């Protein structure tokens, strides 16, 4: 467990919290940095944020690279700000597997909103975390909610079929596609399409857009694979919206579809069930992270010894795992092989 923060550090934390709640962008940025760096004060920060969490509508935007996620996010920010809403953006960019660095491209693309005090834009590096998001995303969402955001847009890295983690943190998940990036077979595949609450065909002015829209609507009308993952009793069937985000065309329809999903889920109870599932998964992830840290602390030397035996072929990994968990020492069996295990 981490040691409690000192008095000065605690005072700084509460000062930043007060400033973030007053809408100070610099304080919001520093708190998100604290979250990303896994600061020792993080548990105290999350405890302080808990009473005000859950007020923002969290909208996830995901899809393959090049479908226009950043452009769509920017267009949605413009539409939401025109209504006077406070908007947060968490945009996750891929990290280098060698240096850990990332080109935070969304900070470059969203310059038109950079000086708007009603918009909080934060680019986050994935830092090798799989699933399309950064590990710090859930806590960062709480920071943006504390800053008064009415809507938080979470934009994933360019993802493939199986990277669907955004659905676990978003109230509404928009899956973006674009013509020319696949064929009808892709529409039928399980994975990314299963998490879509709203399907968006962006770059709808290009050849092939009508065909893609038709394929998606056929999938939905026949009962898409997503039906199996929907909340019990949910009357929602994902709409297919066409947009040209670079010009703003169709963005109003997309926003209307997102709001219709929220209203439908709140009426059916799916909204509350989804949020409870999200909380459960966050608790589980934090608990497992703590177990892993404690495990590494307690089993460092024995694990190294067992790994050497497994690597040399003197022990099988199943017996080694049982010995490590049960604390049973291995013993040399015939022909130099370890024959020990759990009692």
Short mmCIF file of C-alpha atoms in Angstrom, two decimals:
data_model
loop_
_atom_site.label_atom_id
_atom_site.label_comp_id
_atom_site.label_asym_id
_atom_site.label_seq_id
_atom_site.Cartn_x
_atom_site.Cartn_y
_atom_site.Cartn_z
CA UNK A 1 0.00 0.00 0.00
CA UNK A 2 1.15 3.54 -0.62
CA UNK A 3 2.02 5.78 2.28
CA UNK A 4 -0.39 8.63 2.98
CA UNK A 5 0.50 11.95 1.38
CA UNK A 6 2.23 14.55 3.52
CA UNK A 7 0.42 17.64 4.73
CA UNK A 8 1.81 19.94 2.04
CA UNK A 9 1.03 17.46 -0.73
CA UNK A 10 -2.49 16.98 0.62
CA UNK A 11 -3.06 20.73 0.79
CA UNK A 12 -1.88 21.08 -2.81
CA UNK A 13 -4.26 18.33 -3.89
CA UNK A 14 -7.29 19.99 -2.29
CA UNK A 15 -6.26 23.36 -3.73
CA UNK A 16 -6.15 21.82 -7.21
CA UNK A 17 -9.54 20.22 -6.62
CA UNK A 18 -11.09 23.54 -5.64
CA UNK A 19 -9.61 25.20 -8.72
CA UNK A 20 -10.78 22.37 -11.01
CA UNK A 21 -14.33 22.68 -9.65
CA UNK A 22 -14.12 26.38 -10.45
CA UNK A 23 -13.33 25.48 -14.07
CA UNK A 24 -9.62 26.34 -14.07
CA UNK A 25 -8.12 24.44 -17.06
CA UNK A 26 -4.61 24.40 -15.62
CA UNK A 27 -5.81 22.67 -12.43
CA UNK A 28 -7.80 20.14 -14.46
CA UNK A 29 -4.71 19.36 -16.51
CA UNK A 30 -2.55 18.90 -13.42
CA UNK A 31 -5.07 16.55 -11.84
CA UNK A 32 -5.26 14.42 -14.98
CA UNK A 33 -1.45 14.30 -15.02
CA UNK A 34 -1.55 13.13 -11.41
CA UNK A 35 -3.94 10.36 -12.48
CA UNK A 36 -1.77 9.33 -15.44
CA UNK A 37 1.36 9.20 -13.28
CA UNK A 38 -0.35 7.00 -10.66
CA UNK A 39 0.54 9.52 -7.99
CA UNK A 40 0.46 8.24 -4.36
CA UNK A 41 -2.34 10.75 -3.71
CA UNK A 42 -4.57 9.15 -6.36
CA UNK A 43 -6.77 7.18 -3.92
CA UNK A 44 -7.39 10.36 -1.91
CA UNK A 45 -8.21 12.25 -5.09
CA UNK A 46 -10.72 9.64 -6.26
CA UNK A 47 -12.36 9.57 -2.82
CA UNK A 48 -12.82 13.34 -2.99
CA UNK A 49 -14.26 13.11 -6.52
CA UNK A 50 -16.67 10.25 -5.82
CA UNK A 51 -19.64 12.31 -4.48
CA UNK A 52 -19.95 14.31 -7.72
CA UNK A 53 -19.31 11.53 -10.21
CA UNK A 54 -21.86 10.23 -12.70
CA UNK A 55 -23.41 13.53 -13.79
CA UNK A 56 -21.82 13.74 -17.25
CA UNK A 57 -22.99 11.86 -20.34
CA UNK A 58 -19.92 9.89 -21.45
CA UNK A 59 -19.88 9.28 -25.21
CA UNK A 60 -17.28 6.94 -26.69
CA UNK A 61 -16.10 7.28 -30.28
CA UNK A 62 -14.22 4.34 -31.71
CA UNK A 63 -13.31 2.84 -35.05
CA UNK A 64 -10.43 1.89 -37.28
CA UNK A 65 -7.65 4.36 -38.10
CA UNK A 66 -8.61 6.90 -40.76
CA UNK A 67 -12.39 6.87 -40.32
CA UNK A 68 -12.41 10.44 -39.01
CA UNK A 69 -12.76 10.05 -35.25
CA UNK A 70 -10.90 13.26 -34.41
CA UNK A 71 -12.79 15.28 -37.01
CA UNK A 72 -16.10 13.91 -35.75
CA UNK A 73 -15.12 14.69 -32.16
CA UNK A 74 -14.29 18.27 -33.11
CA UNK A 75 -17.62 18.65 -34.94
CA UNK A 76 -19.52 17.30 -31.92
CA UNK A 77 -17.72 19.75 -29.63
CA UNK A 78 -18.78 22.61 -31.90
CA UNK A 79 -22.42 21.47 -31.87
CA UNK A 80 -22.49 20.98 -28.09
CA UNK A 81 -20.86 24.33 -27.40
CA UNK A 82 -23.46 26.02 -29.62
CA UNK A 83 -26.00 24.82 -27.04
CA UNK A 84 -23.97 26.26 -24.18
CA UNK A 85 -22.89 22.89 -22.75
CA UNK A 86 -19.51 22.36 -21.07
CA UNK A 87 -17.59 19.66 -22.91
CA UNK A 88 -14.66 17.46 -21.95
CA UNK A 89 -12.57 15.49 -24.43
CA UNK A 90 -10.31 12.56 -23.56
CA UNK A 91 -8.43 11.59 -26.70
CA UNK A 92 -6.15 8.56 -26.45
CA UNK A 93 -3.15 8.32 -28.74
CA UNK A 94 -0.90 5.29 -29.29
CA UNK A 95 2.45 5.15 -27.52
CA UNK A 96 5.75 4.02 -28.95
CA UNK A 97 6.59 0.49 -27.72
CA UNK A 98 10.24 1.57 -27.54
CA UNK A 99 10.25 5.03 -25.94
CA UNK A 100 6.74 5.20 -24.46
CA UNK A 101 6.25 8.56 -26.16
CA UNK A 102 3.27 9.59 -28.25
CA UNK A 103 2.37 12.25 -30.78
CA UNK A 104 -0.69 13.74 -29.14
CA UNK A 105 -2.34 14.45 -32.45
CA UNK A 106 -5.74 15.52 -31.15
CA UNK A 107 -4.15 18.49 -29.43
CA UNK A 108 -2.99 19.54 -32.90
CA UNK A 109 -6.32 18.85 -34.63
CA UNK A 110 -8.57 20.63 -32.09
CA UNK A 111 -6.86 24.01 -32.09
CA UNK A 112 -10.12 25.80 -32.86
CA UNK A 113 -11.38 24.90 -29.36
CA UNK A 114 -8.10 25.40 -27.52
CA UNK A 115 -8.98 28.84 -26.11
CA UNK A 116 -12.62 28.04 -25.29
CA UNK A 117 -12.99 27.95 -21.49
CA UNK A 118 -16.05 25.74 -21.88
CA UNK A 119 -13.99 22.94 -23.43
CA UNK A 120 -11.45 20.76 -21.62
CA UNK A 121 -9.30 18.79 -24.06
CA UNK A 122 -6.87 16.21 -22.77
CA UNK A 123 -4.76 13.96 -24.95
CA UNK A 124 -3.55 10.83 -23.18
CA UNK A 125 -0.97 8.28 -24.27
CA UNK A 126 -2.11 4.67 -24.14
CA UNK A 127 1.29 3.72 -22.62
CA UNK A 128 0.97 0.20 -23.95
CA UNK A 129 -2.46 -0.43 -22.42
CA UNK A 130 -4.56 -2.59 -24.73
CA UNK A 131 -8.23 -2.16 -25.53
CA UNK A 132 -8.02 1.24 -27.22
CA UNK A 133 -7.92 3.35 -24.04
CA UNK A 134 -5.39 4.44 -21.44
CA UNK A 135 -5.45 2.72 -18.04
CA UNK A 136 -6.06 6.10 -16.39
CA UNK A 137 -9.26 6.83 -18.32
CA UNK A 138 -11.86 6.06 -15.56
CA UNK A 139 -10.21 8.36 -13.00
CA UNK A 140 -9.61 11.05 -15.63
CA UNK A 141 -13.35 10.98 -16.42
CA UNK A 142 -14.07 11.80 -12.78
CA UNK A 143 -11.75 14.82 -12.96
CA UNK A 144 -13.59 16.18 -15.99
CA UNK A 145 -16.95 15.63 -14.30
CA UNK A 146 -15.69 17.59 -11.28
CA UNK A 147 -14.76 20.42 -13.65
CA UNK A 148 -18.44 20.72 -14.57
CA UNK A 149 -18.54 18.92 -17.91
CA UNK A 150 -22.04 18.10 -19.13
CA UNK A 151 -20.73 15.75 -21.83
CA UNK A 152 -17.39 13.96 -22.03
CA UNK A 153 -16.26 12.61 -25.41
CA UNK A 154 -13.81 9.70 -25.19
CA UNK A 155 -11.96 9.08 -28.43
CA UNK A 156 -10.04 5.81 -28.65
CA UNK A 157 -6.86 5.08 -30.55
CA UNK A 158 -7.36 3.55 -33.99
CA UNK A 159 -8.68 0.12 -33.03
CA UNK A 160 -9.33 -3.27 -34.57
CA UNK A 161 -12.15 -5.78 -34.23
CA UNK A 162 -11.41 -6.92 -30.66
CA UNK A 163 -10.45 -3.65 -28.94
CA UNK A 164 -13.75 -2.76 -27.35
CA UNK A 165 -12.81 -1.43 -23.92
CA UNK A 166 -14.49 1.90 -24.64
CA UNK A 167 -17.89 0.26 -24.15
CA UNK A 168 -17.01 -0.39 -20.50
CA UNK A 169 -16.49 3.31 -19.71
CA UNK A 170 -19.01 5.01 -22.01
CA UNK A 171 -22.74 5.52 -21.58
CA UNK A 172 -23.17 5.63 -25.36
CA UNK A 173 -20.70 4.07 -27.80
CA UNK A 174 -20.50 5.36 -31.37
CA UNK A 175 -18.73 3.07 -33.83
CA UNK A 176 -17.39 4.99 -36.82
CA UNK A 177 -16.83 3.45 -40.22
CA UNK A 178 -15.95 4.90 -43.60
CA UNK A 179 -16.43 3.65 -47.16
CA UNK A 180 -13.46 2.04 -48.80
CA UNK A 181 -12.06 0.43 -45.64
CA UNK A 182 -13.61 -3.02 -46.00
CA UNK A 183 -16.49 -4.99 -47.42
CA UNK A 184 -19.73 -6.58 -46.31
CA UNK A 185 -17.84 -9.41 -44.61
CA UNK A 186 -16.42 -6.88 -42.12
CA UNK A 187 -19.94 -5.84 -41.17
CA UNK A 188 -20.83 -9.40 -40.17
CA UNK A 189 -17.74 -9.92 -38.01
CA UNK A 190 -17.99 -10.09 -34.23
CA UNK A 191 -15.98 -7.68 -32.13
CA UNK A 192 -16.04 -3.94 -32.56
CA UNK A 193 -19.51 -3.83 -34.10
CA UNK A 194 -21.00 -5.65 -31.11
CA UNK A 195 -20.48 -2.64 -28.83
CA UNK A 196 -22.09 -0.02 -31.09
CA UNK A 197 -25.07 1.90 -29.72
CA UNK A 198 -24.93 4.21 -32.75
CA UNK A 199 -23.24 3.36 -36.06
CA UNK A 200 -21.74 6.27 -37.96
CA UNK A 201 -20.80 6.12 -41.61
CA UNK A 202 -18.45 9.08 -41.90
CA UNK A 203 -17.12 10.51 -45.18
CA UNK A 204 -20.56 9.73 -46.57
CA UNK A 205 -19.83 11.82 -49.67
CA UNK A 206 -17.44 9.15 -50.93
CA UNK A 207 -18.18 6.26 -53.29
CA UNK A 208 -19.36 3.19 -51.48
CA UNK A 209 -21.08 5.00 -48.63
CA UNK A 210 -24.59 3.92 -49.67
CA UNK A 211 -23.51 0.29 -49.86
CA UNK A 212 -21.94 0.44 -46.41
CA UNK A 213 -25.06 2.05 -44.93
CA UNK A 214 -27.23 -0.63 -46.54
CA UNK A 215 -25.04 -3.44 -45.14
CA UNK A 216 -25.11 -1.97 -41.64
CA UNK A 217 -28.87 -1.46 -41.68
CA UNK A 218 -29.36 -5.04 -42.88
CA UNK A 219 -27.21 -6.29 -40.01
CA UNK A 220 -29.27 -4.29 -37.50
CA UNK A 221 -32.62 -5.30 -38.95
CA UNK A 222 -31.72 -9.00 -38.89
CA UNK A 223 -30.68 -8.80 -35.28
CA UNK A 224 -27.01 -7.90 -35.07
CA UNK A 225 -24.55 -9.76 -32.82
CA UNK A 226 -24.90 -6.73 -30.56
CA UNK A 227 -28.39 -7.91 -29.57
CA UNK A 228 -26.79 -10.51 -27.31
CA UNK A 229 -24.86 -7.83 -25.42
CA UNK A 230 -27.73 -5.39 -24.95
CA UNK A 231 -29.20 -4.76 -21.53
CA UNK A 232 -32.18 -7.07 -20.77
CA UNK A 233 -35.42 -5.42 -21.76
CA UNK A 234 -33.72 -2.69 -23.74
CA UNK A 235 -35.89 -1.49 -26.64
CA UNK A 236 -32.91 0.15 -28.35
CA UNK A 237 -31.88 -0.83 -31.85
CA UNK A 238 -28.73 0.94 -33.12
CA UNK A 239 -29.42 3.54 -35.82
CA UNK A 240 -27.07 4.13 -38.75
CA UNK A 241 -26.19 7.80 -39.20
CA UNK A 242 -24.39 9.32 -42.18
CA UNK A 243 -21.98 12.21 -41.64
CA UNK A 244 -19.39 14.29 -43.40
CA UNK A 245 -17.70 15.53 -40.27
CA UNK A 246 -15.27 17.81 -42.08
CA UNK A 247 -18.21 20.00 -43.18
CA UNK A 248 -20.53 19.33 -40.23
CA UNK A 249 -23.06 17.52 -42.40
CA UNK A 250 -25.08 14.99 -40.41
CA UNK A 251 -23.57 15.97 -37.04
CA UNK A 252 -26.96 17.18 -35.79
CA UNK A 253 -28.49 13.81 -36.63
CA UNK A 254 -25.64 12.05 -34.82
CA UNK A 255 -26.14 14.16 -31.72
CA UNK A 256 -29.89 13.44 -31.83
CA UNK A 257 -29.21 9.69 -32.05
CA UNK A 258 -26.84 9.86 -29.05
CA UNK A 259 -29.48 11.66 -26.99
CA UNK A 260 -32.21 9.27 -28.09
CA UNK A 261 -30.07 6.39 -26.85
CA UNK A 262 -29.65 8.07 -23.49
CA UNK A 263 -33.40 8.66 -23.13
CA UNK A 264 -34.22 5.09 -24.17
CA UNK A 265 -31.75 3.56 -21.72
CA UNK A 266 -32.84 5.77 -18.84
CA UNK A 267 -36.47 4.80 -19.44
CA UNK A 268 -35.69 1.06 -19.58
CA UNK A 269 -33.25 0.99 -16.66
CA UNK A 270 -30.35 0.01 -18.92
CA UNK A 271 -28.56 3.25 -18.08
CA UNK A 272 -28.28 2.39 -14.39
CA UNK A 273 -27.34 -1.24 -15.07
CA UNK A 274 -24.58 -0.19 -17.43
CA UNK A 275 -23.14 2.21 -14.88
CA UNK A 276 -23.22 -0.42 -12.15
CA UNK A 277 -21.39 -2.81 -14.47
CA UNK A 278 -18.84 -0.09 -15.18
CA UNK A 279 -18.29 0.43 -11.45
CA UNK A 280 -17.92 -3.31 -10.89
CA UNK A 281 -15.28 -3.60 -13.61
CA UNK A 282 -13.35 -0.61 -12.25
CA UNK A 283 -13.35 -2.08 -8.72
CA UNK A 284 -12.19 -5.43 -10.08
CA UNK A 285 -9.39 -3.83 -12.12
CA UNK A 286 -8.12 -1.86 -9.12
CA UNK A 287 -8.27 -4.90 -6.85
CA UNK A 288 -6.38 -7.06 -9.36
CA UNK A 289 -3.75 -4.34 -9.80
CA UNK A 290 -3.19 -4.28 -6.04
CA UNK A 291 -2.99 -8.09 -5.92
CA UNK A 292 -0.41 -8.06 -8.73
CA UNK A 293 1.73 -5.49 -6.90
CA UNK A 294 1.55 -7.47 -3.67
CA UNK A 295 2.25 -10.71 -5.54
CA UNK A 296 5.41 -9.28 -7.12
CA UNK A 297 6.59 -8.02 -3.76
CA UNK A 298 6.07 -11.32 -1.97
CA UNK A 299 7.22 -13.73 -4.69
CA UNK A 300 10.19 -12.01 -6.31
CA UNK A 301 13.01 -14.44 -5.41
CA UNK A 302 10.95 -17.69 -5.46
CA UNK A 303 9.45 -16.69 -8.81
CA UNK A 304 12.90 -16.07 -10.28
CA UNK A 305 14.07 -19.49 -9.08
CA UNK A 306 10.99 -21.26 -10.48
CA UNK A 307 11.33 -19.40 -13.78
CA UNK A 308 14.90 -20.65 -14.06
CA UNK A 309 13.76 -24.24 -13.48
CA UNK A 310 10.95 -23.95 -16.03
CA UNK A 311 13.29 -22.31 -18.54
CA UNK A 312 15.82 -25.13 -18.11
CA UNK A 313 13.14 -27.78 -18.58
CA UNK A 314 13.49 -29.13 -15.03
CA UNK A 315 9.96 -28.15 -14.07
CA UNK A 316 6.67 -27.64 -15.85
CA UNK A 317 4.89 -24.26 -15.51
CA UNK A 318 1.73 -25.73 -13.94
CA UNK A 319 3.66 -27.32 -11.09
CA UNK A 320 5.67 -24.11 -10.68
CA UNK A 321 2.50 -22.00 -10.46
CA UNK A 322 1.00 -24.36 -7.86
CA UNK A 323 4.22 -24.29 -5.84
CA UNK A 324 4.33 -20.49 -5.93
CA UNK A 325 0.72 -20.02 -4.87
CA UNK A 326 0.77 -22.69 -2.17
CA UNK A 327 4.23 -21.86 -0.90
CA UNK A 328 5.26 -25.49 -1.36
CA UNK A 329 8.97 -25.94 -2.18
CA UNK A 330 9.89 -28.02 -5.18
CA UNK A 331 12.12 -31.02 -4.68
CA UNK A 332 14.45 -32.75 -7.04
CA UNK A 333 12.91 -35.93 -8.44
CA UNK A 334 14.43 -38.68 -10.55
CA UNK A 335 16.82 -37.70 -13.36
CA UNK A 336 17.21 -34.23 -11.92
CA UNK A 337 13.62 -33.16 -12.54
CA UNK A 338 11.62 -31.31 -9.90
CA UNK A 339 8.68 -33.40 -8.82
CA UNK A 340 7.24 -31.18 -6.10
CA UNK A 341 3.96 -29.34 -6.14
CA UNK A 342 1.01 -28.50 -4.03
CA UNK A 343 0.36 -30.82 -1.10
#
